[in-house]
Coordinates of N, CA and C in Angstrom, one line a residue:
X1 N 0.8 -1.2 0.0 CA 0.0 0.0 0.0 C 0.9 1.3 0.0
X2 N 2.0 1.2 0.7 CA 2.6 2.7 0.8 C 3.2 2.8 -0.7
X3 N 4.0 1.4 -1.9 CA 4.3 2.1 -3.0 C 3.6 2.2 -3.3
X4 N 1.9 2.2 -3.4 CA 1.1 2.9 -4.3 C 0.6 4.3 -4.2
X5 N 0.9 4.3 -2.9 CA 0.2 5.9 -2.9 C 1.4 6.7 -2.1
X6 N 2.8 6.4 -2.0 CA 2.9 7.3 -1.9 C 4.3 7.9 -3.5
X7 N 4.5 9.0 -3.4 CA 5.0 9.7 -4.4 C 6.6 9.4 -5.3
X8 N 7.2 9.3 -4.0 CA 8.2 8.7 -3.9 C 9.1 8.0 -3.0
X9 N 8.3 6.7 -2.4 CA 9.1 5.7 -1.6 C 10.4 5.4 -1.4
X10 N 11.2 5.1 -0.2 CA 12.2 5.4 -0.3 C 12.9 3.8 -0.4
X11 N 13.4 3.6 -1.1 CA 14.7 2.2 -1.8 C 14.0 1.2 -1.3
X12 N 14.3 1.0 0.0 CA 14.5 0.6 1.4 C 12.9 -0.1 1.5
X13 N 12.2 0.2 0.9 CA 10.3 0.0 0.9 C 10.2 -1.3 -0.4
X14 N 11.4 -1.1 -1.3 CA 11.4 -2.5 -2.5 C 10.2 -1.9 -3.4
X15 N 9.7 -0.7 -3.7 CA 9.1 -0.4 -4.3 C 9.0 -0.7 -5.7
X16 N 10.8 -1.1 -6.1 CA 10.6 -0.8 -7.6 C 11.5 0.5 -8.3
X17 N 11.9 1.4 -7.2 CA 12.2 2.8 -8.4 C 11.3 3.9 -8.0
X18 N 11.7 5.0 -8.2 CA 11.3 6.4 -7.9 C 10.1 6.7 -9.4
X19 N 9.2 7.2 -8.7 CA 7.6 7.5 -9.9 C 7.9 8.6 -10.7
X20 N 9.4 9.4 -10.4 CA 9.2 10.5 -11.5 C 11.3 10.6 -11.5
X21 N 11.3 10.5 -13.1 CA 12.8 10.4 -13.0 C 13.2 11.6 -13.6
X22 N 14.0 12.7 -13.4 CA 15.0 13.9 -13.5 C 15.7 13.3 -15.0
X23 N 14.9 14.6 -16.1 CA 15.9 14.0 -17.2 C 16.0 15.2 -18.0
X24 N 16.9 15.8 -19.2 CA 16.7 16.8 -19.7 C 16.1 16.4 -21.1
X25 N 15.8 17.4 -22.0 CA 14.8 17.3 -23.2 C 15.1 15.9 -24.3
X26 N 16.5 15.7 -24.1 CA 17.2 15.0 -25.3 C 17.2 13.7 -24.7
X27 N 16.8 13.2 -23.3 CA 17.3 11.8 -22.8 C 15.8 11.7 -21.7
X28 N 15.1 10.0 -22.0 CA 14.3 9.7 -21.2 C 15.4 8.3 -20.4
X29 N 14.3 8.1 -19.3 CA 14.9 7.4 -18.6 C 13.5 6.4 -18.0
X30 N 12.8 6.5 -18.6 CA 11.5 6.0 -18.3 C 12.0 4.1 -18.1
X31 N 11.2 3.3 -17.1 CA 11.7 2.2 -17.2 C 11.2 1.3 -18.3
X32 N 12.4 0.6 -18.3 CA 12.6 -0.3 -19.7 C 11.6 -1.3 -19.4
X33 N 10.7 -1.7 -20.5 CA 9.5 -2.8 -20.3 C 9.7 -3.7 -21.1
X34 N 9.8 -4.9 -20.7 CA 9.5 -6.3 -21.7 C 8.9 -5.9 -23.0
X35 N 9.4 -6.3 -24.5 CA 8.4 -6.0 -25.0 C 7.2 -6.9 -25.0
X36 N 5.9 -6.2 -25.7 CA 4.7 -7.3 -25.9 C 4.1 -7.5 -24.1
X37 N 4.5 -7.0 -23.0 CA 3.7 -7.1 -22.1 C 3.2 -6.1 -21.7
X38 N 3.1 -4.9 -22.0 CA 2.0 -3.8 -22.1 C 1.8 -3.2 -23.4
X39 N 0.2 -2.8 -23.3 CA -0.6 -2.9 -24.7 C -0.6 -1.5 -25.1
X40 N -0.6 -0.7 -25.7 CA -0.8 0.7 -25.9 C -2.3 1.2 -25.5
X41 N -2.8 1.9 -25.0 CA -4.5 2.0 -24.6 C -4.6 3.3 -25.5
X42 N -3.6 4.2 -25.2 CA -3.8 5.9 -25.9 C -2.5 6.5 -26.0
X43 N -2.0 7.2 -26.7 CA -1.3 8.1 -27.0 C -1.8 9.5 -27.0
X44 N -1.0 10.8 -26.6 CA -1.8 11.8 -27.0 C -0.6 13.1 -26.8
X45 N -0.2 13.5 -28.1 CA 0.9 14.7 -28.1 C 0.5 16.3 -27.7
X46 N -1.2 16.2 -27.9 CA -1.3 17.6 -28.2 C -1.1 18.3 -28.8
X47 N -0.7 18.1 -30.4 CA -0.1 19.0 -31.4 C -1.6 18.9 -32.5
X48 N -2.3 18.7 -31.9 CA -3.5 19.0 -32.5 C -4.7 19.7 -31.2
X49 N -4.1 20.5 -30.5 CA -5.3 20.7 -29.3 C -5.7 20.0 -28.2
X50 N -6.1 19.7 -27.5 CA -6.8 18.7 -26.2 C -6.6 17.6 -26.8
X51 N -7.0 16.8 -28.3 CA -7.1 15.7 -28.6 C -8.1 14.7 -27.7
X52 N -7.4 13.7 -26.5 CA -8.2 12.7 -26.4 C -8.7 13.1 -25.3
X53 N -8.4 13.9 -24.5 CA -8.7 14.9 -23.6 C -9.3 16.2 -23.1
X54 N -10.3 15.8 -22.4 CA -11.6 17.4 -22.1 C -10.9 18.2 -21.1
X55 N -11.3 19.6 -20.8 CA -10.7 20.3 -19.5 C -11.7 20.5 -18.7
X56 N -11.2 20.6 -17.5 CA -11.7 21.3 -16.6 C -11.7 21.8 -15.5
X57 N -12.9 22.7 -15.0 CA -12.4 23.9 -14.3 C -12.0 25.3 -15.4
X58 N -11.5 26.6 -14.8 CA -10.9 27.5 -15.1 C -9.5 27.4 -15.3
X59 N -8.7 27.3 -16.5 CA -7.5 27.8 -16.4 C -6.5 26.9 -17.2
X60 N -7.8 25.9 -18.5 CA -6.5 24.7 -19.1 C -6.5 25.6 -19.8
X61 N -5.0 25.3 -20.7 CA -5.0 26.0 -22.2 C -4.5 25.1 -23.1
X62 N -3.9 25.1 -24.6 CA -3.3 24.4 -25.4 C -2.4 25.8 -26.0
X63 N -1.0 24.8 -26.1 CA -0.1 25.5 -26.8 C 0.4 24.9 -28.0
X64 N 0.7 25.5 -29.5 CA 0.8 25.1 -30.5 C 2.6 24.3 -30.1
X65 N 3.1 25.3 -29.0 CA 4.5 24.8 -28.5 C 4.7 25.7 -27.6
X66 N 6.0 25.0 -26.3 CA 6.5 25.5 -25.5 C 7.1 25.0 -24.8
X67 N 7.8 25.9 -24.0 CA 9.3 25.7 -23.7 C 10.3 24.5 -24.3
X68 N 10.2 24.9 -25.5 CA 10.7 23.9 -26.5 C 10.1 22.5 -26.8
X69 N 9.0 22.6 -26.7 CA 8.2 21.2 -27.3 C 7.0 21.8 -28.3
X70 N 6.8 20.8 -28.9 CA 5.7 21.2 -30.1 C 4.2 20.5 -29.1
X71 N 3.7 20.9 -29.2 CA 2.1 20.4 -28.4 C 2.4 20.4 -27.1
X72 N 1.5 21.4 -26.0 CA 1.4 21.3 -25.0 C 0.5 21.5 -24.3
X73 N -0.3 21.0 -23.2 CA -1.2 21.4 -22.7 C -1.1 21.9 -21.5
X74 N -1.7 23.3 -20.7 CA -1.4 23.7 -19.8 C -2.7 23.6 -18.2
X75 N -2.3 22.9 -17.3 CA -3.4 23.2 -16.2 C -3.0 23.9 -15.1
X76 N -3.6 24.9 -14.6 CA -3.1 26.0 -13.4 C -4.5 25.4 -12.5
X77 N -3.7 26.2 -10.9 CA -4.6 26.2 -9.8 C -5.1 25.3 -9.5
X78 N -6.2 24.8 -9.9 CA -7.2 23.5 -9.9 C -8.3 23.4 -10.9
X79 N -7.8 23.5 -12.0 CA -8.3 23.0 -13.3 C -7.5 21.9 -13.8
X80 N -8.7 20.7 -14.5 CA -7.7 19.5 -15.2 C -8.0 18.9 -16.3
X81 N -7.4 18.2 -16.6 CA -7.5 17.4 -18.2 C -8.1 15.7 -17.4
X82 N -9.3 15.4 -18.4 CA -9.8 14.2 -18.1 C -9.2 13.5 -19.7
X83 N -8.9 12.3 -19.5 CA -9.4 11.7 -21.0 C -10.2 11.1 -21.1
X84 N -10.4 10.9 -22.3 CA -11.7 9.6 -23.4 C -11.6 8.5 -22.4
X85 N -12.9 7.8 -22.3 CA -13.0 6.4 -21.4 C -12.1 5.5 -22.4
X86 N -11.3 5.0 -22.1 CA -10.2 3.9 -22.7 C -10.8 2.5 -21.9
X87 N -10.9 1.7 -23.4 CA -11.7 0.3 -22.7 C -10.3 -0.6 -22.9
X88 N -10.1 -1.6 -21.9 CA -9.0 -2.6 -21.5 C -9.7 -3.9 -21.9
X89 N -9.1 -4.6 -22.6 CA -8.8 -6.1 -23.1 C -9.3 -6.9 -21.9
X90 N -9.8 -8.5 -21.8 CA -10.1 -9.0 -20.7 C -9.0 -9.4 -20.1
X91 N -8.6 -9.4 -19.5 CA -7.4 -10.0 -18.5 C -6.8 -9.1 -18.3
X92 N -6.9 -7.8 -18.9 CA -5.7 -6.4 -18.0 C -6.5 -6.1 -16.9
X93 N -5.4 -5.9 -15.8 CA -5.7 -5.5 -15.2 C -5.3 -4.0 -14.1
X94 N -3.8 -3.9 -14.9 CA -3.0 -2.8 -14.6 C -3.3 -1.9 -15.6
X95 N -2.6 -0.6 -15.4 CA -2.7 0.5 -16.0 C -1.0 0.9 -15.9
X96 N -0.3 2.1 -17.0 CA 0.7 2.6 -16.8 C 0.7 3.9 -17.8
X97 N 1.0 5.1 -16.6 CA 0.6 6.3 -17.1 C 2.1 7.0 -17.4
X98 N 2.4 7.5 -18.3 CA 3.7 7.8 -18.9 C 3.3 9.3 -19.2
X99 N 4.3 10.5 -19.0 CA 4.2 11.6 -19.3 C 5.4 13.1 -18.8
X100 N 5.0 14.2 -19.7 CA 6.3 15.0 -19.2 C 5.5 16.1 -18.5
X101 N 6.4 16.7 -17.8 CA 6.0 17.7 -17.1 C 6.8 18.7 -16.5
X102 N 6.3 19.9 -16.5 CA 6.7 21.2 -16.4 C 6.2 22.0 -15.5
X103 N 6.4 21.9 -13.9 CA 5.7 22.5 -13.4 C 6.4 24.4 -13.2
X104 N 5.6 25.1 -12.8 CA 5.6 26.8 -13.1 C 5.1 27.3 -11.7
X105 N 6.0 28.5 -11.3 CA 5.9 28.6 -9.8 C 5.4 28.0 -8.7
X106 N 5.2 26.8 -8.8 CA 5.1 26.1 -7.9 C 6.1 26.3 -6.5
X107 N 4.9 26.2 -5.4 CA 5.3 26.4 -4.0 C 5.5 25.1 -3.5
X108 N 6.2 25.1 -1.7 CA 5.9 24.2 -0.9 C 4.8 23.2 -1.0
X109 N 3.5 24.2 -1.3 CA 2.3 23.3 -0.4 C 1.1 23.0 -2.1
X110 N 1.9 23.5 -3.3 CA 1.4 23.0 -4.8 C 1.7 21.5 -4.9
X111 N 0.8 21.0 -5.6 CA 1.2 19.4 -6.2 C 0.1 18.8 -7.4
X112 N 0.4 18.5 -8.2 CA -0.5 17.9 -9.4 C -0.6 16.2 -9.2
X113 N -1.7 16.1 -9.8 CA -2.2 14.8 -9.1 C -2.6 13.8 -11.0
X114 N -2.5 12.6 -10.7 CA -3.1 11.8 -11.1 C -4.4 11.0 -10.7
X115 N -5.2 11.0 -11.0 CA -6.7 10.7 -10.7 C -6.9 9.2 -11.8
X116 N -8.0 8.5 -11.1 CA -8.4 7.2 -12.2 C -9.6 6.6 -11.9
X117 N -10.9 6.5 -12.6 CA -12.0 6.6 -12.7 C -12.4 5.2 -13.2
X118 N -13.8 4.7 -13.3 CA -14.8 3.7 -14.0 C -15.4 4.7 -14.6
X119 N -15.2 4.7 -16.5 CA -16.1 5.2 -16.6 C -16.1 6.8 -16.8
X120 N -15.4 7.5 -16.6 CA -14.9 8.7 -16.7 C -15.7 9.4 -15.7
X121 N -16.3 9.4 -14.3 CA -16.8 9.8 -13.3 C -16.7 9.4 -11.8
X122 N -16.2 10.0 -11.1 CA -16.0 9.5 -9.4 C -14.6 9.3 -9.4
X123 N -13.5 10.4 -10.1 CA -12.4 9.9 -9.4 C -12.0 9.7 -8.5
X124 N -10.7 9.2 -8.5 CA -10.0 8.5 -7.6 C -8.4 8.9 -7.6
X125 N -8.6 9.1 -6.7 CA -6.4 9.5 -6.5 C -5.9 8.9 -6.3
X126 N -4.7 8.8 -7.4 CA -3.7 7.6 -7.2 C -2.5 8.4 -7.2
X127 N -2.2 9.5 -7.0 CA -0.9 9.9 -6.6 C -1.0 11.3 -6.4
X128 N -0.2 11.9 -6.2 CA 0.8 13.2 -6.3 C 1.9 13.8 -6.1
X129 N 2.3 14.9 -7.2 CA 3.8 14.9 -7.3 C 4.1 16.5 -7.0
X130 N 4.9 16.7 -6.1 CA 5.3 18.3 -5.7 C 6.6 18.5 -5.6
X131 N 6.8 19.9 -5.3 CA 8.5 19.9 -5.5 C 9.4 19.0 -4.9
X132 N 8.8 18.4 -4.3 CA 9.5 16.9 -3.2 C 10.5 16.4 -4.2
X133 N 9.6 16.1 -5.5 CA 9.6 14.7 -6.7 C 10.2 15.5 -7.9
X134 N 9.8 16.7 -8.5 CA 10.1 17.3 -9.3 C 10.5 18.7 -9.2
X135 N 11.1 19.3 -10.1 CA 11.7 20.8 -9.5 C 11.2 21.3 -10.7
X136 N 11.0 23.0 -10.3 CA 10.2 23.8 -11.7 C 11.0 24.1 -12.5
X137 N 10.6 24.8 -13.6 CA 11.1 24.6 -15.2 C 11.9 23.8 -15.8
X138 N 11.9 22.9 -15.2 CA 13.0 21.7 -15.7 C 11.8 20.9 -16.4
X139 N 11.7 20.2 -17.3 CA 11.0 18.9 -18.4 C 10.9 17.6 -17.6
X140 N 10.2 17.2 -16.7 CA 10.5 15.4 -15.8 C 9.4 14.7 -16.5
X141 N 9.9 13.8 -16.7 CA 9.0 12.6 -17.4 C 9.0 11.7 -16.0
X142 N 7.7 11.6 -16.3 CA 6.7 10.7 -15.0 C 6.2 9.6 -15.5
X143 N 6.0 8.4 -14.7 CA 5.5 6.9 -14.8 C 5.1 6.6 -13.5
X144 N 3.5 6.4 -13.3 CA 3.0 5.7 -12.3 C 2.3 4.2 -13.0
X145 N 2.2 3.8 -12.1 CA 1.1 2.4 -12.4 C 0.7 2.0 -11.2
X146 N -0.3 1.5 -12.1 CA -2.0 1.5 -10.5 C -3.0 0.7 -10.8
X147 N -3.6 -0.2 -10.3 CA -4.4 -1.3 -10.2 C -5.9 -0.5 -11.4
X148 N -6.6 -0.8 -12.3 CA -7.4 -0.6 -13.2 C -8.8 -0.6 -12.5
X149 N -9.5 0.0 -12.3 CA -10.2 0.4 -11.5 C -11.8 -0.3 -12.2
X150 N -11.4 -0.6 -13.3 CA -12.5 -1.4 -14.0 C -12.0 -1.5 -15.2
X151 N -13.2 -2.3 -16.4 CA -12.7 -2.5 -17.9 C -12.5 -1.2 -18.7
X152 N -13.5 0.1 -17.7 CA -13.7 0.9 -18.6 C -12.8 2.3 -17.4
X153 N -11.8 2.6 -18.6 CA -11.0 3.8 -17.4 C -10.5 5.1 -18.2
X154 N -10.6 6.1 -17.4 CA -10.3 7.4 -18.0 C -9.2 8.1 -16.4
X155 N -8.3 8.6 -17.0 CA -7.6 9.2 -15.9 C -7.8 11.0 -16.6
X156 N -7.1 11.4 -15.1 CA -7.6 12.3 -15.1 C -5.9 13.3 -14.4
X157 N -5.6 14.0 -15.0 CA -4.0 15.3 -14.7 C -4.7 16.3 -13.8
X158 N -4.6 16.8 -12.4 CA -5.3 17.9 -12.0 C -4.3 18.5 -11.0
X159 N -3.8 19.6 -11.2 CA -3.7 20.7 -10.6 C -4.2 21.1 -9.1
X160 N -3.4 20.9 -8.4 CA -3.6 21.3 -6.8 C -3.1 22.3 -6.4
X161 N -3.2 23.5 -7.4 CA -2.2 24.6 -6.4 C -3.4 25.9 -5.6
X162 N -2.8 26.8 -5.3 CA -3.4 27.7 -4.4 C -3.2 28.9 -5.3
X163 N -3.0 29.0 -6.5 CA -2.7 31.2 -7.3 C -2.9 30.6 -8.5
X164 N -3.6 31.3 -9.0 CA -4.1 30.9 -10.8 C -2.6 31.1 -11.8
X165 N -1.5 31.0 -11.2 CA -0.3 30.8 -11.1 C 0.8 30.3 -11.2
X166 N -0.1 29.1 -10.4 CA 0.6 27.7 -10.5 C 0.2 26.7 -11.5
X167 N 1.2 26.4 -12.9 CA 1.1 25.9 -13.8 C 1.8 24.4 -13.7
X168 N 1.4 23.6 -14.6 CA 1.9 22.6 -15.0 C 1.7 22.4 -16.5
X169 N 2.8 22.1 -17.6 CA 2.8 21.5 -18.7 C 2.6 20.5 -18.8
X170 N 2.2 19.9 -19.8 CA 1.7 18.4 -20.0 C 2.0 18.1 -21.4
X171 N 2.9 17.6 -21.9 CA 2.9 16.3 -22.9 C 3.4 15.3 -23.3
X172 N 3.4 14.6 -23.7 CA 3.6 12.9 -24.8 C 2.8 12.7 -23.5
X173 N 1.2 12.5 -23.5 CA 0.9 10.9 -22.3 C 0.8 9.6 -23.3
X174 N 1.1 8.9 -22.8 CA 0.9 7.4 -23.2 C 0.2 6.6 -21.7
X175 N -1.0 6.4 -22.1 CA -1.6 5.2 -21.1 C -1.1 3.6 -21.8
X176 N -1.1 2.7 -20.6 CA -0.2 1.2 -21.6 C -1.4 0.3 -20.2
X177 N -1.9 -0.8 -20.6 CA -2.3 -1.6 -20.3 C -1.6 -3.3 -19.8
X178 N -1.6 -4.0 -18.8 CA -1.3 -5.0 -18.7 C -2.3 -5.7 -18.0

């Protein structure tokens, strides 16, 4: 229970590895998977707008590009990005959420969350990442995985800060199925 919920466990817990790994634009470090044992569910760059993804609240945006990426999407304060209900094969049962991120003045007591739903309604929190995990204007590519909450799932990027202020970038997500 504690590697699942909490952000980043320390070694010593056998968790597996830290949920968000420090990289710069040109090098991921995301962990290496078998191939053929997780399924692709969604991809989504943003270089066409929201794409698979609705907003909500006050304060998402879409950038044609920035801070040197082409497609991005932006959520401040406590506005967020849901996606499309993504339907899972019978026997998956995991989920694996892949993504970069750019957080923007972020304080002490800011943190952006991953949420995960039946159905694309009644989320559920499966994590959060604050300056603990990640540091601002830097590019971190993040990877959680979390038990499938049913056949039919939609996650959800949301924004926990306190100043219409506090931004976070968003792009490449890839959801992956096992």
């Amino acid at each position: 229970e504690v590697c699942k919920r909490s952000s980043r466990p320390p070694a010593s817990f056998g968790c597996g590895g830290d949920s968000a790994d420090k990289v710069d634009d040109s090098a991921s470090t995301t962990n290496t998977i078998p191939s053929g044992s997780w399924r692709t569910v969604m991809n989504e760059d943003f270089r066409g707008g929201f794409g698979k993804f609705r907003t909500g609240g006050n304060g998402s945006k879409h950038y044609p590009s920035a801070k040197d990426r082409s497609g991005v999407a932006l959520i401040e304060n406590t506005s967020t990005l849901s996606s499309n209900v993504m339907s899972l094969n019978s026997g998956e049962s995991r989920i694996r959420v892949d993504f970069s991120a750019y957080v923007v003045v972020f304080e002490g007591d800011d943190e952006f969350c991953l949420d995960s739903s039946s159905g694309g309604s009644n989320y559920k929190e499966e994590v959060c990442w604050s300056l603990r995990d990640i540091d601002n204007k830097e590019w971190t590519n993040v990877s959680w995985e979390f038990d499938a909450p049913s056949s039919s799932v939609s996650i959800r990027l949301r924004c926990a800060g306190n100043h219409k202020h506090d931004d976070v970038l968003i792009d490449e997500v890839q959801v992956r199925a096992q």
